[in-house]
Amino acid sequence: MSVERVVGLGAGAAGLDPVYERGGTGTASELPTTDMVLNIGPQHPATHGVLRLRLTLDGERILHCEPIVGYMHRGAEKLFEVRDYRQILVLANRHDWLSAFSNELGVVLAVERMMGLEVPVRAVWLRTLLAELNRILNHLMFLGSYPLELGAITPVFYAFRERETIQAVMEELSGGRMHYMFNRVGGLKEDIPLGWLERAGAASAAVRRRLPDIENLILGNEIFRARTVGIGRLSPELIAAYGVSGPIARASGVDADLRRDEPYLAYEELAQDGVLRVVTRTEGDCFARFAVLLDQVKVSLDLVDACLDRLRTMPAGPVSTRLPKILKVPEGQTYCWTENPLGINGYYLVSRGDKTPWRLKLRSASFNNISVLPEMLPNTIVADMIAILGSMFFVVGDIDK
């Protein structure tokens, strides 16, 4: 009969176990052969927030992993139902706080589709530009934080330098550093300030010029490669089974990107011009996921520059559609999805003709991406679990909603 011992992270190492001493030479120093259940989290630096992993271990080797979520559950979908469509945007940009603009975008696109609204062309290109700037901000955060989880502190300073460069122009435009609240049903809150396109172009050029600093610092580092190459391989079959999407899926050779495959905003034209490229790798390991993220920043910088060029030649015009004071969506339903920085975000909107939605179901990227962990972690060791978990690039609020 097998016996389980449940401990918290570090309990045995700290000498807190009454039976098995730390060190020592007596019988108590012999390691037990029974499986041990170890809780990583819900508050632990490796979990990006209050995520809990319940690991069953045989020595250092993981036999089973059970992700336990819900510690940050705020009931966003139910809160959507008691707020009008303008108020929903305040909540929608917060579940993935690193992708606030993109989160807003999914909601307004769904509402505009239901209402049959045609957004001014200037707003379409500005939305595309801001969505790509937001994607760069998201990826830079993980490009800095992932090496930090593996013991390298320097890259996070480089990544935050680039984030602040982009953040400055986003804050100037919207007034917010994380939660921009700049989208509106029918367009955008307001037009850009005088000279903003030039400042945004300078920020893009500065990040492009300095991005090799991060690349050279990390990708050639032999310790980083030893911790990531060949670790945590994820097959295309598992990706399809669990609905994994975004950079994680593309790092395993899954050539899928909604910006190209089901275009929205100005992405169809950008794809036709060859500016939008879908970055893929075939290895499917931790290193490939990191490398895809870095390459996607380069693609997003190309998209930003293309949008800036188009906006510079575009005549002045409106950035929003005039709407009634009380906004009501016609009765019906629609499903709108976007290629968010972390993967596919989907909004299933059901309306009964009121000023509030009858149902607004959110499909977040992080939830599906984390759901595959029980398939990835068995037969790996605890140290590699940290590397694998960090390479899944998730936000806990995006999991729990």
Short mmCIF file of C-alpha atoms in Angstrom, two decimals:
data_model
loop_
_atom_site.label_atom_id
_atom_site.label_comp_id
_atom_site.label_asym_id
_atom_site.label_seq_id
_atom_site.Cartn_x
_atom_site.Cartn_y
_atom_site.Cartn_z
CA MET A 1 0.00 0.00 0.00
CA SER A 2 1.45 3.39 -1.01
CA VAL A 3 1.51 6.29 1.44
CA GLU A 4 1.49 9.95 0.46
CA ARG A 5 3.07 12.77 2.40
CA VAL A 6 1.82 16.28 1.60
CA VAL A 7 4.27 19.11 2.23
CA GLY A 8 4.63 22.73 1.24
CA LEU A 9 7.52 23.95 -0.84
CA GLY A 10 10.65 23.92 1.29
CA ALA A 11 9.15 22.15 4.32
CA GLY A 12 11.56 19.21 4.22
CA ALA A 13 14.58 21.32 3.33
CA ALA A 14 13.97 23.59 6.30
CA GLY A 15 14.05 20.63 8.71
CA LEU A 16 10.36 20.96 9.54
CA ASP A 17 9.55 17.29 8.93
CA PRO A 18 9.50 15.55 12.35
CA VAL A 19 10.61 12.17 10.91
CA TYR A 20 13.16 12.93 8.21
CA GLU A 21 15.96 15.18 9.40
CA ARG A 22 17.82 17.62 7.22
CA GLY A 23 21.23 16.04 6.67
CA GLY A 24 22.30 13.65 9.42
CA THR A 25 23.65 10.11 9.25
CA GLY A 26 21.06 8.07 11.15
CA THR A 27 18.13 6.09 9.88
CA ALA A 28 16.13 9.28 9.59
CA SER A 29 18.45 10.47 6.79
CA GLU A 30 17.30 7.74 4.42
CA LEU A 31 14.95 9.09 1.77
CA PRO A 32 11.47 7.51 1.77
CA THR A 33 10.40 5.58 -1.29
CA THR A 34 6.77 6.70 -1.01
CA ASP A 35 5.41 9.32 -3.39
CA MET A 36 5.31 12.87 -2.09
CA VAL A 37 2.71 15.50 -2.96
CA LEU A 38 4.25 18.95 -3.31
CA ASN A 39 2.30 22.19 -3.66
CA ILE A 40 3.93 24.83 -5.86
CA GLY A 41 1.99 27.98 -5.02
CA PRO A 42 -0.57 29.39 -4.82
CA GLN A 43 1.91 32.14 -3.94
CA HIS A 44 5.30 31.41 -5.43
CA PRO A 45 7.64 33.38 -7.73
CA ALA A 46 7.49 30.70 -10.43
CA THR A 47 3.71 30.85 -10.78
CA HIS A 48 3.37 34.49 -11.99
CA GLY A 49 0.71 35.01 -9.33
CA VAL A 50 -1.73 32.89 -7.39
CA LEU A 51 -1.63 29.72 -9.47
CA ARG A 52 -1.27 26.41 -7.63
CA LEU A 53 0.29 23.25 -9.03
CA ARG A 54 -0.21 20.03 -7.06
CA LEU A 55 2.70 17.79 -8.01
CA THR A 56 3.08 14.12 -7.16
CA LEU A 57 6.79 13.33 -6.97
CA ASP A 58 8.97 10.24 -6.97
CA GLY A 59 12.12 11.79 -5.64
CA GLU A 60 12.78 14.76 -7.94
CA ARG A 61 10.75 13.34 -10.81
CA ILE A 62 7.19 14.50 -11.40
CA LEU A 63 4.63 11.71 -11.77
CA HIS A 64 1.51 13.83 -11.98
CA CYS A 65 0.56 17.50 -12.13
CA GLU A 66 -2.79 19.04 -11.26
CA PRO A 67 -3.18 22.77 -11.94
CA ILE A 68 -5.58 24.30 -9.41
CA VAL A 69 -6.98 27.63 -10.58
CA GLY A 70 -9.57 30.11 -9.39
CA TYR A 71 -7.74 32.03 -6.67
CA MET A 72 -8.16 35.26 -8.68
CA HIS A 73 -11.64 34.54 -10.02
CA ARG A 74 -13.59 37.82 -10.09
CA GLY A 75 -16.66 36.73 -12.04
CA ALA A 76 -15.95 39.00 -15.00
CA GLU A 77 -18.48 37.29 -17.26
CA LYS A 78 -21.32 37.81 -14.77
CA LEU A 79 -20.25 41.41 -14.19
CA PHE A 80 -20.47 41.98 -17.96
CA GLU A 81 -24.17 41.14 -17.80
CA VAL A 82 -25.07 44.01 -15.47
CA ARG A 83 -23.10 46.74 -17.24
CA ASP A 84 -23.76 48.52 -20.50
CA TYR A 85 -21.44 48.09 -23.45
CA ARG A 86 -19.37 51.15 -22.64
CA GLN A 87 -18.82 50.05 -19.04
CA ILE A 88 -17.83 46.53 -20.08
CA LEU A 89 -14.60 47.89 -21.57
CA VAL A 90 -13.41 48.88 -18.08
CA LEU A 91 -13.58 45.24 -17.00
CA ALA A 92 -12.56 43.59 -20.26
CA ASN A 93 -9.09 45.10 -20.38
CA ARG A 94 -8.11 43.75 -16.95
CA HIS A 95 -8.14 39.95 -17.15
CA ASP A 96 -4.85 39.98 -19.06
CA TRP A 97 -3.35 43.18 -17.73
CA LEU A 98 -0.42 42.94 -20.15
CA SER A 99 -2.76 43.01 -23.18
CA ALA A 100 -5.32 45.61 -22.16
CA PHE A 101 -5.80 47.24 -25.56
CA SER A 102 -6.23 43.89 -27.31
CA ASN A 103 -8.79 42.79 -24.70
CA GLU A 104 -10.88 45.89 -25.35
CA LEU A 105 -10.65 45.28 -29.06
CA GLY A 106 -12.42 41.92 -28.95
CA VAL A 107 -15.45 43.40 -27.19
CA VAL A 108 -15.90 46.38 -29.50
CA LEU A 109 -15.45 44.26 -32.63
CA ALA A 110 -18.20 41.90 -31.43
CA VAL A 111 -20.59 44.78 -30.66
CA GLU A 112 -19.84 46.54 -33.95
CA ARG A 113 -20.52 43.35 -35.88
CA MET A 114 -23.89 42.94 -34.15
CA MET A 115 -24.82 46.56 -34.86
CA GLY A 116 -23.53 46.56 -38.44
CA LEU A 117 -21.28 49.53 -37.73
CA GLU A 118 -18.62 50.63 -40.19
CA VAL A 119 -15.63 52.10 -38.36
CA PRO A 120 -13.77 55.05 -39.98
CA VAL A 121 -10.69 53.91 -41.87
CA ARG A 122 -8.44 56.13 -39.75
CA ALA A 123 -9.64 54.35 -36.63
CA VAL A 124 -9.02 50.95 -38.24
CA TRP A 125 -5.36 51.75 -38.88
CA LEU A 126 -4.89 53.38 -35.49
CA ARG A 127 -6.38 50.32 -33.79
CA THR A 128 -3.98 48.08 -35.72
CA LEU A 129 -1.03 50.26 -34.73
CA LEU A 130 -1.99 50.30 -31.05
CA ALA A 131 -2.70 46.56 -30.98
CA GLU A 132 0.84 45.88 -32.23
CA LEU A 133 2.40 48.31 -29.77
CA ASN A 134 0.49 46.48 -27.04
CA ARG A 135 1.78 43.14 -28.38
CA ILE A 136 5.35 44.41 -28.14
CA LEU A 137 4.78 45.52 -24.53
CA ASN A 138 3.37 42.10 -23.64
CA HIS A 139 6.22 40.16 -25.22
CA LEU A 140 8.92 42.38 -23.72
CA MET A 141 7.59 41.60 -20.25
CA PHE A 142 8.05 37.85 -20.78
CA LEU A 143 11.37 38.31 -22.58
CA GLY A 144 12.64 39.92 -19.38
CA SER A 145 10.84 37.87 -16.74
CA TYR A 146 11.49 34.39 -18.16
CA PRO A 147 15.31 34.56 -17.87
CA LEU A 148 14.78 35.99 -14.39
CA GLU A 149 12.94 32.80 -13.38
CA LEU A 150 15.94 30.80 -14.56
CA GLY A 151 18.37 32.90 -12.53
CA ALA A 152 19.39 35.66 -14.98
CA ILE A 153 18.52 39.10 -13.60
CA THR A 154 20.16 41.36 -16.23
CA PRO A 155 17.71 40.83 -19.15
CA VAL A 156 14.76 42.22 -17.22
CA PHE A 157 16.45 45.63 -17.03
CA TYR A 158 16.97 45.67 -20.78
CA ALA A 159 13.38 44.57 -21.41
CA PHE A 160 11.94 47.22 -19.12
CA ARG A 161 14.01 49.92 -20.80
CA GLU A 162 12.31 49.02 -24.09
CA ARG A 163 8.92 48.74 -22.39
CA GLU A 164 9.23 52.24 -20.99
CA THR A 165 10.08 53.56 -24.45
CA ILE A 166 6.86 52.16 -25.92
CA GLN A 167 4.88 52.86 -22.76
CA ALA A 168 5.65 56.56 -23.01
CA VAL A 169 3.85 56.98 -26.35
CA MET A 170 0.95 54.75 -25.27
CA GLU A 171 0.51 56.79 -22.09
CA GLU A 172 0.68 60.08 -23.99
CA LEU A 173 -2.09 58.93 -26.30
CA SER A 174 -4.48 57.26 -23.87
CA GLY A 175 -3.58 58.59 -20.44
CA GLY A 176 -3.13 55.05 -19.06
CA ARG A 177 -0.05 52.96 -18.51
CA MET A 178 -1.71 49.55 -18.30
CA HIS A 179 -5.48 49.93 -18.71
CA TYR A 180 -5.80 52.21 -21.71
CA MET A 181 -9.59 52.45 -22.09
CA PHE A 182 -9.01 53.93 -25.53
CA ASN A 183 -11.34 51.78 -27.63
CA ARG A 184 -14.95 52.79 -28.07
CA VAL A 185 -17.81 51.06 -29.83
CA GLY A 186 -17.57 52.60 -33.29
CA GLY A 187 -13.92 53.67 -33.12
CA LEU A 188 -11.54 55.28 -30.64
CA LYS A 189 -11.84 57.73 -27.78
CA GLU A 190 -10.13 60.57 -29.66
CA ASP A 191 -7.60 61.36 -32.36
CA ILE A 192 -3.85 61.34 -31.81
CA PRO A 193 -2.01 64.42 -30.43
CA LEU A 194 -0.01 66.68 -32.72
CA GLY A 195 3.38 65.13 -33.51
CA TRP A 196 2.50 61.77 -31.93
CA LEU A 197 3.21 59.76 -35.09
CA GLU A 198 6.78 61.06 -35.14
CA ARG A 199 7.29 60.23 -31.47
CA ALA A 200 5.82 56.75 -31.97
CA GLY A 201 8.14 56.24 -34.94
CA ALA A 202 11.14 57.29 -32.87
CA ALA A 203 10.13 54.86 -30.11
CA SER A 204 9.80 52.02 -32.63
CA ALA A 205 13.22 52.80 -34.10
CA ALA A 206 14.83 52.92 -30.64
CA VAL A 207 13.40 49.53 -29.64
CA ARG A 208 14.42 47.99 -32.98
CA ARG A 209 17.95 49.35 -32.60
CA ARG A 210 18.38 48.03 -29.04
CA LEU A 211 16.52 44.70 -29.36
CA PRO A 212 19.75 42.84 -30.35
CA ASP A 213 21.04 43.63 -26.85
CA ILE A 214 18.43 41.28 -25.39
CA GLU A 215 18.91 38.72 -28.16
CA ASN A 216 22.68 38.56 -27.80
CA LEU A 217 22.48 38.50 -24.03
CA ILE A 218 20.16 35.51 -23.82
CA LEU A 219 20.01 33.30 -26.90
CA GLY A 220 23.73 32.56 -26.95
CA ASN A 221 24.02 32.08 -23.20
CA GLU A 222 25.11 28.50 -22.55
CA ILE A 223 23.34 28.32 -19.18
CA PHE A 224 20.06 29.56 -20.68
CA ARG A 225 20.37 27.05 -23.52
CA ALA A 226 21.11 24.21 -21.12
CA ARG A 227 17.95 25.02 -19.15
CA THR A 228 15.66 25.37 -22.20
CA VAL A 229 16.85 23.39 -25.26
CA GLY A 230 14.98 20.10 -25.47
CA ILE A 231 13.02 20.84 -22.29
CA GLY A 232 9.22 20.79 -22.18
CA ARG A 233 8.53 19.68 -25.73
CA LEU A 234 4.90 20.15 -26.76
CA SER A 235 3.54 18.22 -29.75
CA PRO A 236 1.10 19.62 -32.34
CA GLU A 237 -1.32 16.82 -31.38
CA LEU A 238 -1.49 18.02 -27.77
CA ILE A 239 -1.88 21.60 -28.97
CA ALA A 240 -4.91 20.61 -31.04
CA ALA A 241 -6.39 18.51 -28.21
CA TYR A 242 -6.17 21.29 -25.61
CA GLY A 243 -6.79 24.33 -27.80
CA VAL A 244 -3.36 25.83 -27.15
CA SER A 245 -2.75 28.90 -29.31
CA GLY A 246 -0.50 31.88 -29.88
CA PRO A 247 3.31 31.86 -29.66
CA ILE A 248 3.29 28.55 -27.74
CA ALA A 249 1.47 26.76 -30.56
CA ARG A 250 3.58 28.36 -33.28
CA ALA A 251 6.77 27.27 -31.49
CA SER A 252 5.63 23.68 -32.10
CA GLY A 253 5.14 24.21 -35.81
CA VAL A 254 1.42 25.04 -35.77
CA ASP A 255 1.17 27.66 -38.52
CA ALA A 256 -1.93 29.50 -37.29
CA ASP A 257 -2.51 33.20 -36.75
CA LEU A 258 -5.94 34.85 -36.89
CA ARG A 259 -4.44 38.08 -38.17
CA ARG A 260 -3.64 36.24 -41.40
CA ASP A 261 -6.16 33.37 -41.39
CA GLU A 262 -9.30 35.35 -40.46
CA PRO A 263 -8.19 38.97 -40.93
CA TYR A 264 -9.66 41.86 -39.00
CA LEU A 265 -8.70 45.53 -38.75
CA ALA A 266 -6.03 46.29 -41.41
CA TYR A 267 -4.23 42.94 -41.19
CA GLU A 268 -5.45 41.64 -44.55
CA GLU A 269 -3.80 44.51 -46.39
CA LEU A 270 -0.65 44.18 -44.29
CA ALA A 271 -0.47 40.47 -45.09
CA GLN A 272 -0.90 41.13 -48.80
CA ASP A 273 1.94 43.65 -48.64
CA GLY A 274 4.18 41.03 -47.03
CA VAL A 275 4.59 42.97 -43.78
CA LEU A 276 2.64 40.50 -41.65
CA ARG A 277 4.66 37.30 -41.27
CA VAL A 278 3.75 34.33 -39.10
CA VAL A 279 6.76 33.16 -37.09
CA THR A 280 6.97 29.40 -36.45
CA ARG A 281 9.49 26.91 -35.16
CA THR A 282 9.36 23.13 -35.06
CA GLU A 283 11.23 22.17 -31.88
CA GLY A 284 8.34 22.89 -29.50
CA ASP A 285 10.62 23.26 -26.47
CA CYS A 286 11.18 26.09 -23.99
CA PHE A 287 13.91 27.64 -26.13
CA ALA A 288 11.68 27.65 -29.23
CA ARG A 289 8.86 29.36 -27.35
CA PHE A 290 11.20 32.10 -26.18
CA ALA A 291 12.71 32.52 -29.65
CA VAL A 292 9.26 32.83 -31.26
CA LEU A 293 8.37 35.56 -28.79
CA LEU A 294 11.53 37.48 -29.70
CA ASP A 295 10.91 37.11 -33.44
CA GLN A 296 7.31 38.24 -33.02
CA VAL A 297 8.53 41.51 -31.52
CA LYS A 298 10.48 42.11 -34.74
CA VAL A 299 7.39 41.39 -36.85
CA SER A 300 5.29 43.70 -34.69
CA LEU A 301 7.85 46.48 -35.14
CA ASP A 302 7.51 46.04 -38.93
CA LEU A 303 3.73 46.25 -38.59
CA VAL A 304 4.01 49.37 -36.44
CA ASP A 305 6.22 51.09 -39.00
CA ALA A 306 3.84 50.14 -41.84
CA CYS A 307 0.85 51.53 -39.93
CA LEU A 308 2.74 54.74 -39.16
CA ASP A 309 3.62 55.17 -42.84
CA ARG A 310 -0.02 54.70 -43.83
CA LEU A 311 -1.30 57.14 -41.20
CA ARG A 312 1.21 59.81 -42.23
CA THR A 313 -0.21 59.83 -45.75
CA MET A 314 -3.84 59.60 -44.66
CA PRO A 315 -5.90 62.80 -44.64
CA ALA A 316 -7.41 63.97 -41.35
CA GLY A 317 -10.77 62.49 -40.57
CA PRO A 318 -13.00 61.09 -37.83
CA VAL A 319 -11.85 58.26 -35.57
CA SER A 320 -15.29 57.28 -34.26
CA THR A 321 -18.88 56.82 -35.37
CA ARG A 322 -21.59 58.93 -33.83
CA LEU A 323 -23.80 56.77 -31.58
CA PRO A 324 -26.92 57.33 -29.48
CA LYS A 325 -26.47 58.16 -25.80
CA ILE A 326 -28.06 54.86 -24.77
CA LEU A 327 -26.42 52.11 -26.80
CA LYS A 328 -28.56 49.06 -27.47
CA VAL A 329 -27.40 46.04 -29.47
CA PRO A 330 -29.95 44.30 -31.73
CA GLU A 331 -31.22 40.90 -30.65
CA GLY A 332 -28.98 38.06 -31.82
CA GLN A 333 -25.62 36.46 -31.19
CA THR A 334 -22.10 36.47 -32.57
CA TYR A 335 -18.66 35.08 -31.81
CA CYS A 336 -15.67 37.33 -32.34
CA TRP A 337 -12.09 36.24 -31.82
CA THR A 338 -8.78 38.02 -32.09
CA GLU A 339 -5.11 37.07 -32.09
CA ASN A 340 -4.12 38.44 -28.70
CA PRO A 341 -0.46 38.53 -27.66
CA LEU A 342 -0.83 35.31 -25.61
CA GLY A 343 -3.08 33.51 -28.09
CA ILE A 344 -6.69 33.40 -29.23
CA ASN A 345 -9.20 35.48 -27.29
CA GLY A 346 -12.85 34.86 -28.11
CA TYR A 347 -16.03 36.70 -27.15
CA TYR A 348 -19.42 35.01 -27.54
CA LEU A 349 -22.00 37.79 -27.32
CA VAL A 350 -25.74 37.12 -26.94
CA SER A 351 -28.10 40.13 -26.96
CA ARG A 352 -31.81 40.46 -26.30
CA GLY A 353 -31.92 43.99 -27.61
CA ASP A 354 -31.08 45.65 -24.29
CA LYS A 355 -28.34 48.07 -23.30
CA THR A 356 -26.58 45.22 -21.46
CA PRO A 357 -25.61 41.83 -22.93
CA TRP A 358 -27.69 38.81 -21.98
CA ARG A 359 -24.48 36.75 -22.11
CA LEU A 360 -20.85 37.56 -22.87
CA LYS A 361 -18.66 34.50 -22.66
CA LEU A 362 -14.90 35.03 -22.67
CA ARG A 363 -12.49 32.47 -24.09
CA SER A 364 -9.08 33.46 -22.74
CA ALA A 365 -5.79 32.22 -24.17
CA SER A 366 -4.03 31.51 -20.88
CA PHE A 367 -6.65 29.04 -19.61
CA ASN A 368 -6.18 26.64 -22.52
CA ASN A 369 -2.42 27.12 -22.58
CA ILE A 370 -2.10 26.13 -18.92
CA SER A 371 -4.54 23.22 -19.23
CA VAL A 372 -1.92 21.21 -21.13
CA LEU A 373 0.53 21.15 -18.18
CA PRO A 374 -0.65 17.73 -16.85
CA GLU A 375 0.50 16.27 -20.18
CA MET A 376 3.82 18.14 -20.28
CA LEU A 377 5.19 17.81 -16.75
CA PRO A 378 5.12 14.04 -15.98
CA ASN A 379 8.62 12.45 -16.18
CA THR A 380 10.33 15.84 -15.86
CA ILE A 381 12.18 16.99 -12.76
CA VAL A 382 11.14 19.83 -10.46
CA ALA A 383 13.89 22.19 -11.68
CA ASP A 384 12.71 21.77 -15.27
CA MET A 385 9.14 22.38 -14.15
CA ILE A 386 10.12 25.97 -13.38
CA ALA A 387 11.54 26.40 -16.90
CA ILE A 388 8.49 24.82 -18.54
CA LEU A 389 5.95 26.79 -16.53
CA GLY A 390 7.66 30.10 -17.28
CA SER A 391 7.77 29.33 -21.00
CA MET A 392 3.97 28.99 -21.16
CA PHE A 393 3.70 32.82 -20.99
CA PHE A 394 0.45 33.16 -19.07
CA VAL A 395 -1.25 35.76 -16.90
CA VAL A 396 -3.14 34.32 -13.92
CA GLY A 397 -6.00 36.81 -14.26
CA ASP A 398 -6.41 35.58 -17.84
CA ILE A 399 -6.80 32.02 -16.52
CA ASP A 400 -9.25 32.76 -13.72
CA LYS A 401 -11.20 35.71 -15.21
#
